[in-house]
Amino acid sequence: MTTKQRFEHILGWFEANMPVAESELHFDNPYQLLVAVMLSAQCTDKRVNLVTPALFEAYPTPADLAKATKEEVLGYIHSVSYPNAKAEHLVQMAQRLCEVYHGEVPDSVEELQTLSGVGRKTANVVCAVIWNQPTMAVDTHIFRISERLGLTTHSKNPLQTERQLEKYIPATIIPKAHHWLLLHGRYICQARRPKCEKCGLSLWCREYNKREK
C-alpha cells in the first residue's frame, strides 16, 4: 500500500464515520478561542472548559485582560498546568493584542506567533478553527498516531509531521482532518493502551498490521 492510498482510505473512513469534527474547547469568539488554546497546552480540554467561564466573565475583552496583573489571572487558572507561566503569557498576549492589533486577533500564523505564549500549534489551531485556513496543528496526539497509522515516516518533530500531513491531505479538509486525528488519538489510539479492537482504521494502520504479522 502506498502512502497516498493509505491517506485516501483513512480520510475516507473519517469522512464516512465522523462527518462532524469540531474543537471540544468552549468559546464564543476568536479572543476566547485563543485564550482557551493557550491554556490547553499540556492540559485537558475538559479542565480548560472548567476554568474559562469565570475567566471570560472577569475579562470579557482583550482590553480587560491587558489591564489585569499576573496574580489576578492566576487566581482563575491555578488548576491548569503551568499556571504561573500561562497567567503571565495571557496578560502579555492581551497587551500586545491591544497595542499592535487594536484588540483584534490576527488571522495569520506569522502574526499570531508574535504574541506572548503563542507557538505554531496554537496559531495553527486558531487559523483553522476561526478562519478555516489549511493549517495543520500538530499536538502530541497527532504526532503519535500519524506515525502509528503510517501517515508519516520517521518524523522527528511536529513541524515535520505537519509538512508530511499537508502534502497528502487536501487543503479544503485540513481543518477537519486536524480534529479527526486529534479526537482519534484522544479517545481511540491512546498512548499507552490503544483501543485497536474499537478502531475502524486497523485495516490500513501500519503499526497494527506490522504487529499482526
PDB file of C-alpha atoms in Angstrom:
ATOM      1  CA  MET A   1       0.000   0.000   0.000  1.00  0.00           C
ATOM      2  CA  THR A   2       1.376   3.393  -0.960  1.00  0.00           C
ATOM      3  CA  THR A   3       1.283   6.366   1.384  1.00  0.00           C
ATOM      4  CA  LYS A   4      -1.185   8.087  -0.928  1.00  0.00           C
ATOM      5  CA  GLN A   5      -3.523   5.074  -0.809  1.00  0.00           C
ATOM      6  CA  ARG A   6      -3.268   4.911   2.989  1.00  0.00           C
ATOM      7  CA  PHE A   7      -4.259   8.572   3.241  1.00  0.00           C
ATOM      8  CA  GLU A   8      -7.190   8.070   0.861  1.00  0.00           C
ATOM      9  CA  HIS A   9      -8.547   5.096   2.833  1.00  0.00           C
ATOM     10  CA  ILE A  10      -8.115   6.708   6.250  1.00  0.00           C
ATOM     11  CA  LEU A  11      -9.539  10.089   5.229  1.00  0.00           C
ATOM     12  CA  GLY A  12     -12.423   8.314   3.513  1.00  0.00           C
ATOM     13  CA  TRP A  13     -13.200   6.378   6.691  1.00  0.00           C
ATOM     14  CA  PHE A  14     -13.206   9.535   8.778  1.00  0.00           C
ATOM     15  CA  GLU A  15     -15.446  11.335   6.289  1.00  0.00           C
ATOM     16  CA  ALA A  16     -17.949   8.483   6.417  1.00  0.00           C
ATOM     17  CA  ASN A  17     -17.826   7.864  10.159  1.00  0.00           C
ATOM     18  CA  MET A  18     -17.047  11.269  11.640  1.00  0.00           C
ATOM     19  CA  PRO A  19     -18.576  13.830   9.258  1.00  0.00           C
ATOM     20  CA  VAL A  20     -18.737  16.427  12.046  1.00  0.00           C
ATOM     21  CA  ALA A  21     -15.464  17.003  13.895  1.00  0.00           C
ATOM     22  CA  GLU A  22     -15.006  20.159  15.944  1.00  0.00           C
ATOM     23  CA  SER A  23     -12.936  21.550  18.777  1.00  0.00           C
ATOM     24  CA  GLU A  24     -14.037  20.441  22.235  1.00  0.00           C
ATOM     25  CA  LEU A  25     -12.976  23.773  23.713  1.00  0.00           C
ATOM     26  CA  HIS A  26     -15.800  26.172  24.566  1.00  0.00           C
ATOM     27  CA  PHE A  27     -15.566  29.653  23.060  1.00  0.00           C
ATOM     28  CA  ASP A  28     -17.706  32.389  21.522  1.00  0.00           C
ATOM     29  CA  ASN A  29     -15.171  34.463  19.577  1.00  0.00           C
ATOM     30  CA  PRO A  30     -11.546  34.461  18.341  1.00  0.00           C
ATOM     31  CA  TYR A  31     -10.241  36.028  21.550  1.00  0.00           C
ATOM     32  CA  GLN A  32     -11.820  33.335  23.704  1.00  0.00           C
ATOM     33  CA  LEU A  33     -10.522  30.546  21.463  1.00  0.00           C
ATOM     34  CA  LEU A  34      -7.001  31.983  21.560  1.00  0.00           C
ATOM     35  CA  VAL A  35      -7.068  32.089  25.357  1.00  0.00           C
ATOM     36  CA  ALA A  36      -8.523  28.579  25.600  1.00  0.00           C
ATOM     37  CA  VAL A  37      -5.932  27.070  23.260  1.00  0.00           C
ATOM     38  CA  MET A  38      -3.128  28.762  25.177  1.00  0.00           C
ATOM     39  CA  LEU A  39      -4.481  27.252  28.395  1.00  0.00           C
ATOM     40  CA  SER A  40      -4.863  23.801  26.808  1.00  0.00           C
ATOM     41  CA  ALA A  41      -1.115  23.280  26.338  1.00  0.00           C
ATOM     42  CA  GLN A  42      -0.296  20.045  28.202  1.00  0.00           C
ATOM     43  CA  CYS A  43      -3.717  20.255  29.829  1.00  0.00           C
ATOM     44  CA  THR A  44      -7.068  18.623  29.031  1.00  0.00           C
ATOM     45  CA  ASP A  45      -9.825  20.484  27.224  1.00  0.00           C
ATOM     46  CA  LYS A  46     -12.176  19.391  29.996  1.00  0.00           C
ATOM     47  CA  ARG A  47     -10.094  21.196  32.615  1.00  0.00           C
ATOM     48  CA  VAL A  48      -9.804  24.306  30.437  1.00  0.00           C
ATOM     49  CA  ASN A  49     -13.566  24.397  29.933  1.00  0.00           C
ATOM     50  CA  LEU A  50     -13.996  24.387  33.705  1.00  0.00           C
ATOM     51  CA  VAL A  51     -11.881  27.497  34.264  1.00  0.00           C
ATOM     52  CA  THR A  52     -12.676  29.674  31.235  1.00  0.00           C
ATOM     53  CA  PRO A  53     -16.277  30.706  32.090  1.00  0.00           C
ATOM     54  CA  ALA A  54     -15.183  32.648  35.175  1.00  0.00           C
ATOM     55  CA  LEU A  55     -12.082  33.920  33.397  1.00  0.00           C
ATOM     56  CA  PHE A  56     -14.091  35.268  30.458  1.00  0.00           C
ATOM     57  CA  GLU A  57     -16.645  36.813  32.779  1.00  0.00           C
ATOM     58  CA  ALA A  58     -13.872  38.686  34.581  1.00  0.00           C
ATOM     59  CA  TYR A  59     -12.032  39.611  31.373  1.00  0.00           C
ATOM     60  CA  PRO A  60     -14.570  39.674  28.509  1.00  0.00           C
ATOM     61  CA  THR A  61     -12.261  41.527  26.111  1.00  0.00           C
ATOM     62  CA  PRO A  62      -8.522  41.703  25.404  1.00  0.00           C
ATOM     63  CA  ALA A  63      -8.552  45.237  26.825  1.00  0.00           C
ATOM     64  CA  ASP A  64      -9.864  43.932  30.141  1.00  0.00           C
ATOM     65  CA  LEU A  65      -7.250  41.188  30.271  1.00  0.00           C
ATOM     66  CA  ALA A  66      -4.484  43.626  29.340  1.00  0.00           C
ATOM     67  CA  LYS A  67      -5.207  45.645  32.494  1.00  0.00           C
ATOM     68  CA  ALA A  68      -5.008  42.623  34.785  1.00  0.00           C
ATOM     69  CA  THR A  69      -1.986  41.512  36.767  1.00  0.00           C
ATOM     70  CA  LYS A  70      -0.427  38.077  36.543  1.00  0.00           C
ATOM     71  CA  GLU A  71      -1.548  37.388  40.111  1.00  0.00           C
ATOM     72  CA  GLU A  72      -5.155  38.296  39.362  1.00  0.00           C
ATOM     73  CA  VAL A  73      -5.295  35.992  36.324  1.00  0.00           C
ATOM     74  CA  LEU A  74      -3.567  33.234  38.269  1.00  0.00           C
ATOM     75  CA  GLY A  75      -6.497  33.161  40.663  1.00  0.00           C
ATOM     76  CA  TYR A  76      -8.747  31.996  37.823  1.00  0.00           C
ATOM     77  CA  ILE A  77      -6.432  29.482  36.152  1.00  0.00           C
ATOM     78  CA  HIS A  78      -4.491  27.985  39.069  1.00  0.00           C
ATOM     79  CA  SER A  79      -5.868  24.486  38.384  1.00  0.00           C
ATOM     80  CA  VAL A  80      -4.461  24.203  34.832  1.00  0.00           C
ATOM     81  CA  SER A  81      -0.944  23.014  34.064  1.00  0.00           C
ATOM     82  CA  TYR A  82       1.865  25.587  34.385  1.00  0.00           C
ATOM     83  CA  PRO A  83      -0.496  28.292  35.684  1.00  0.00           C
ATOM     84  CA  ASN A  84       2.193  30.853  36.555  1.00  0.00           C
ATOM     85  CA  ALA A  85       3.709  30.925  33.087  1.00  0.00           C
ATOM     86  CA  LYS A  86       0.310  30.870  31.397  1.00  0.00           C
ATOM     87  CA  ALA A  87      -1.009  33.740  33.535  1.00  0.00           C
ATOM     88  CA  GLU A  88       1.970  35.858  32.565  1.00  0.00           C
ATOM     89  CA  HIS A  89       1.659  34.950  28.885  1.00  0.00           C
ATOM     90  CA  LEU A  90      -2.068  35.730  28.835  1.00  0.00           C
ATOM     91  CA  VAL A  91      -1.586  39.242  30.194  1.00  0.00           C
ATOM     92  CA  GLN A  92       1.319  39.959  27.840  1.00  0.00           C
ATOM     93  CA  MET A  93      -0.609  38.496  24.903  1.00  0.00           C
ATOM     94  CA  ALA A  94      -3.579  40.766  25.606  1.00  0.00           C
ATOM     95  CA  GLN A  95      -1.357  43.814  25.964  1.00  0.00           C
ATOM     96  CA  ARG A  96       0.282  43.269  22.583  1.00  0.00           C
ATOM     97  CA  LEU A  97      -3.084  42.413  21.041  1.00  0.00           C
ATOM     98  CA  CYS A  98      -4.340  45.840  22.108  1.00  0.00           C
ATOM     99  CA  GLU A  99      -1.168  47.780  21.358  1.00  0.00           C
ATOM    100  CA  VAL A 100      -0.438  46.326  17.927  1.00  0.00           C
ATOM    101  CA  TYR A 101      -3.675  44.789  16.639  1.00  0.00           C
ATOM    102  CA  HIS A 102      -6.278  47.097  18.225  1.00  0.00           C
ATOM    103  CA  GLY A 103      -7.710  44.232  20.245  1.00  0.00           C
ATOM    104  CA  GLU A 104      -8.425  42.083  17.180  1.00  0.00           C
ATOM    105  CA  VAL A 105      -6.975  38.581  16.912  1.00  0.00           C
ATOM    106  CA  PRO A 106      -4.813  38.486  13.743  1.00  0.00           C
ATOM    107  CA  ASP A 107      -5.697  35.935  11.081  1.00  0.00           C
ATOM    108  CA  SER A 108      -2.233  34.776  10.098  1.00  0.00           C
ATOM    109  CA  VAL A 109       0.043  32.198  11.681  1.00  0.00           C
ATOM    110  CA  GLU A 110       3.014  34.546  11.466  1.00  0.00           C
ATOM    111  CA  GLU A 111       1.308  37.440  13.247  1.00  0.00           C
ATOM    112  CA  LEU A 112      -0.222  35.219  15.899  1.00  0.00           C
ATOM    113  CA  GLN A 113       3.216  33.887  16.781  1.00  0.00           C
ATOM    114  CA  THR A 114       4.351  37.403  17.693  1.00  0.00           C
ATOM    115  CA  LEU A 115       2.022  37.215  20.697  1.00  0.00           C
ATOM    116  CA  SER A 116       3.438  36.062  24.028  1.00  0.00           C
ATOM    117  CA  GLY A 117       2.863  32.372  24.691  1.00  0.00           C
ATOM    118  CA  VAL A 118       1.574  31.641  21.187  1.00  0.00           C
ATOM    119  CA  GLY A 119       3.518  28.958  19.346  1.00  0.00           C
ATOM    120  CA  ARG A 120       2.965  27.466  15.925  1.00  0.00           C
ATOM    121  CA  LYS A 121       0.488  24.848  17.128  1.00  0.00           C
ATOM    122  CA  THR A 122      -1.715  27.423  18.852  1.00  0.00           C
ATOM    123  CA  ALA A 123      -1.555  29.740  15.855  1.00  0.00           C
ATOM    124  CA  ASN A 124      -2.484  26.899  13.501  1.00  0.00           C
ATOM    125  CA  VAL A 125      -5.467  25.931  15.638  1.00  0.00           C
ATOM    126  CA  VAL A 126      -6.832  29.482  15.727  1.00  0.00           C
ATOM    127  CA  CYS A 127      -6.433  29.974  11.969  1.00  0.00           C
ATOM    128  CA  ALA A 128      -8.014  26.616  11.160  1.00  0.00           C
ATOM    129  CA  VAL A 129     -10.942  26.837  13.576  1.00  0.00           C
ATOM    130  CA  ILE A 130     -11.843  30.513  13.185  1.00  0.00           C
ATOM    131  CA  TRP A 131     -10.945  31.187   9.556  1.00  0.00           C
ATOM    132  CA  ASN A 132     -10.987  27.645   8.140  1.00  0.00           C
ATOM    133  CA  GLN A 133      -7.451  28.060   6.842  1.00  0.00           C
ATOM    134  CA  PRO A 134      -5.480  24.951   5.739  1.00  0.00           C
ATOM    135  CA  THR A 135      -3.186  24.998   8.769  1.00  0.00           C
ATOM    136  CA  MET A 136      -2.436  21.614  10.346  1.00  0.00           C
ATOM    137  CA  ALA A 137      -1.875  21.946  14.089  1.00  0.00           C
ATOM    138  CA  VAL A 138       0.181  19.045  15.434  1.00  0.00           C
ATOM    139  CA  ASP A 139      -0.155  18.202  19.124  1.00  0.00           C
ATOM    140  CA  THR A 140       1.099  15.118  20.962  1.00  0.00           C
ATOM    141  CA  HIS A 141      -1.909  13.029  19.855  1.00  0.00           C
ATOM    142  CA  ILE A 142      -1.494  13.839  16.171  1.00  0.00           C
ATOM    143  CA  PHE A 143       2.277  13.443  16.302  1.00  0.00           C
ATOM    144  CA  ARG A 144       1.859   9.979  17.834  1.00  0.00           C
ATOM    145  CA  ILE A 145      -0.900   8.492  15.724  1.00  0.00           C
ATOM    146  CA  SER A 146       0.414   9.862  12.424  1.00  0.00           C
ATOM    147  CA  GLU A 147       3.452   7.631  12.887  1.00  0.00           C
ATOM    148  CA  ARG A 148       1.402   4.675  14.150  1.00  0.00           C
ATOM    149  CA  LEU A 149      -1.028   4.805  11.264  1.00  0.00           C
ATOM    150  CA  GLY A 150       1.735   5.280   8.718  1.00  0.00           C
ATOM    151  CA  LEU A 151       0.686   8.733   7.578  1.00  0.00           C
ATOM    152  CA  THR A 152       4.162  10.000   8.432  1.00  0.00           C
ATOM    153  CA  THR A 153       7.533   8.287   8.329  1.00  0.00           C
ATOM    154  CA  HIS A 154      10.372   8.892  10.794  1.00  0.00           C
ATOM    155  CA  SER A 155       9.031  12.296  11.743  1.00  0.00           C
ATOM    156  CA  LYS A 156      11.295  13.839  14.390  1.00  0.00           C
ATOM    157  CA  ASN A 157       9.245  16.874  15.395  1.00  0.00           C
ATOM    158  CA  PRO A 158       5.778  18.450  14.998  1.00  0.00           C
ATOM    159  CA  LEU A 159       6.858  20.614  12.059  1.00  0.00           C
ATOM    160  CA  GLN A 160       7.994  17.586  10.061  1.00  0.00           C
ATOM    161  CA  THR A 161       4.685  15.876  10.846  1.00  0.00           C
ATOM    162  CA  GLU A 162       2.791  18.991   9.786  1.00  0.00           C
ATOM    163  CA  ARG A 163       4.614  19.130   6.452  1.00  0.00           C
ATOM    164  CA  GLN A 164       4.093  15.434   5.692  1.00  0.00           C
ATOM    165  CA  LEU A 165       0.385  15.589   6.518  1.00  0.00           C
ATOM    166  CA  GLU A 166      -0.154  18.723   4.444  1.00  0.00           C
ATOM    167  CA  LYS A 167       1.468  17.004   1.468  1.00  0.00           C
ATOM    168  CA  TYR A 168      -1.291  14.400   1.227  1.00  0.00           C
ATOM    169  CA  ILE A 169      -4.359  15.924   2.878  1.00  0.00           C
ATOM    170  CA  PRO A 170      -6.393  18.189   0.549  1.00  0.00           C
ATOM    171  CA  ALA A 171      -6.240  21.785   1.746  1.00  0.00           C
ATOM    172  CA  THR A 172     -10.033  22.025   1.854  1.00  0.00           C
ATOM    173  CA  ILE A 173     -10.321  19.409   4.594  1.00  0.00           C
ATOM    174  CA  ILE A 174      -7.167  20.098   6.639  1.00  0.00           C
ATOM    175  CA  PRO A 175      -9.103  21.954   9.404  1.00  0.00           C
ATOM    176  CA  LYS A 176     -11.475  18.983   9.778  1.00  0.00           C
ATOM    177  CA  ALA A 177      -8.672  16.430   9.403  1.00  0.00           C
ATOM    178  CA  HIS A 178      -6.893  18.028  12.353  1.00  0.00           C
ATOM    179  CA  HIS A 179      -9.887  17.263  14.556  1.00  0.00           C
ATOM    180  CA  TRP A 180     -10.296  13.772  13.092  1.00  0.00           C
ATOM    181  CA  LEU A 181      -6.755  12.830  14.068  1.00  0.00           C
ATOM    182  CA  LEU A 182      -6.841  14.669  17.377  1.00  0.00           C
ATOM    183  CA  LEU A 183     -10.071  13.040  18.561  1.00  0.00           C
ATOM    184  CA  HIS A 184      -8.965   9.624  17.320  1.00  0.00           C
ATOM    185  CA  GLY A 185      -5.754   9.943  19.314  1.00  0.00           C
ATOM    186  CA  ARG A 186      -7.582  11.219  22.371  1.00  0.00           C
ATOM    187  CA  TYR A 187     -10.250   8.511  22.561  1.00  0.00           C
ATOM    188  CA  ILE A 188      -9.139   5.501  20.488  1.00  0.00           C
ATOM    189  CA  CYS A 189      -5.440   5.427  19.615  1.00  0.00           C
ATOM    190  CA  GLN A 190      -4.288   6.355  23.106  1.00  0.00           C
ATOM    191  CA  ALA A 191      -0.629   6.478  24.049  1.00  0.00           C
ATOM    192  CA  ARG A 192      -0.343   3.582  26.481  1.00  0.00           C
ATOM    193  CA  ARG A 193      -3.252   1.365  25.529  1.00  0.00           C
ATOM    194  CA  PRO A 194      -4.584   1.944  22.028  1.00  0.00           C
ATOM    195  CA  LYS A 195      -8.085   0.536  21.629  1.00  0.00           C
ATOM    196  CA  CYS A 196      -7.356  -1.411  18.451  1.00  0.00           C
ATOM    197  CA  GLU A 197     -10.449  -3.586  18.959  1.00  0.00           C
ATOM    198  CA  LYS A 198     -12.622  -0.473  18.602  1.00  0.00           C
ATOM    199  CA  CYS A 199     -10.622   1.143  15.795  1.00  0.00           C
ATOM    200  CA  GLY A 200     -12.058   1.324  12.307  1.00  0.00           C
ATOM    201  CA  LEU A 201      -8.664   2.117  10.809  1.00  0.00           C
ATOM    202  CA  SER A 202      -6.843  -1.142  11.632  1.00  0.00           C
ATOM    203  CA  LEU A 203      -7.069  -2.358   8.036  1.00  0.00           C
ATOM    204  CA  TRP A 204      -4.779   0.491   6.937  1.00  0.00           C
ATOM    205  CA  CYS A 205      -2.796   1.035  10.143  1.00  0.00           C
ATOM    206  CA  ARG A 206       0.930   0.405   9.653  1.00  0.00           C
ATOM    207  CA  GLU A 207       1.633  -0.364  13.317  1.00  0.00           C
ATOM    208  CA  TYR A 208      -1.353  -2.716  13.717  1.00  0.00           C
ATOM    209  CA  ASN A 209      -0.572  -4.714  10.600  1.00  0.00           C
ATOM    210  CA  LYS A 210       3.123  -4.910  11.486  1.00  0.00           C
ATOM    211  CA  ARG A 211       2.201  -6.308  14.892  1.00  0.00           C
ATOM    212  CA  GLU A 212      -0.320  -8.792  13.461  1.00  0.00           C
ATOM    213  CA  LYS A 213       2.222 -10.171  11.013  1.00  0.00           C
TER     214      LYS A 213
END
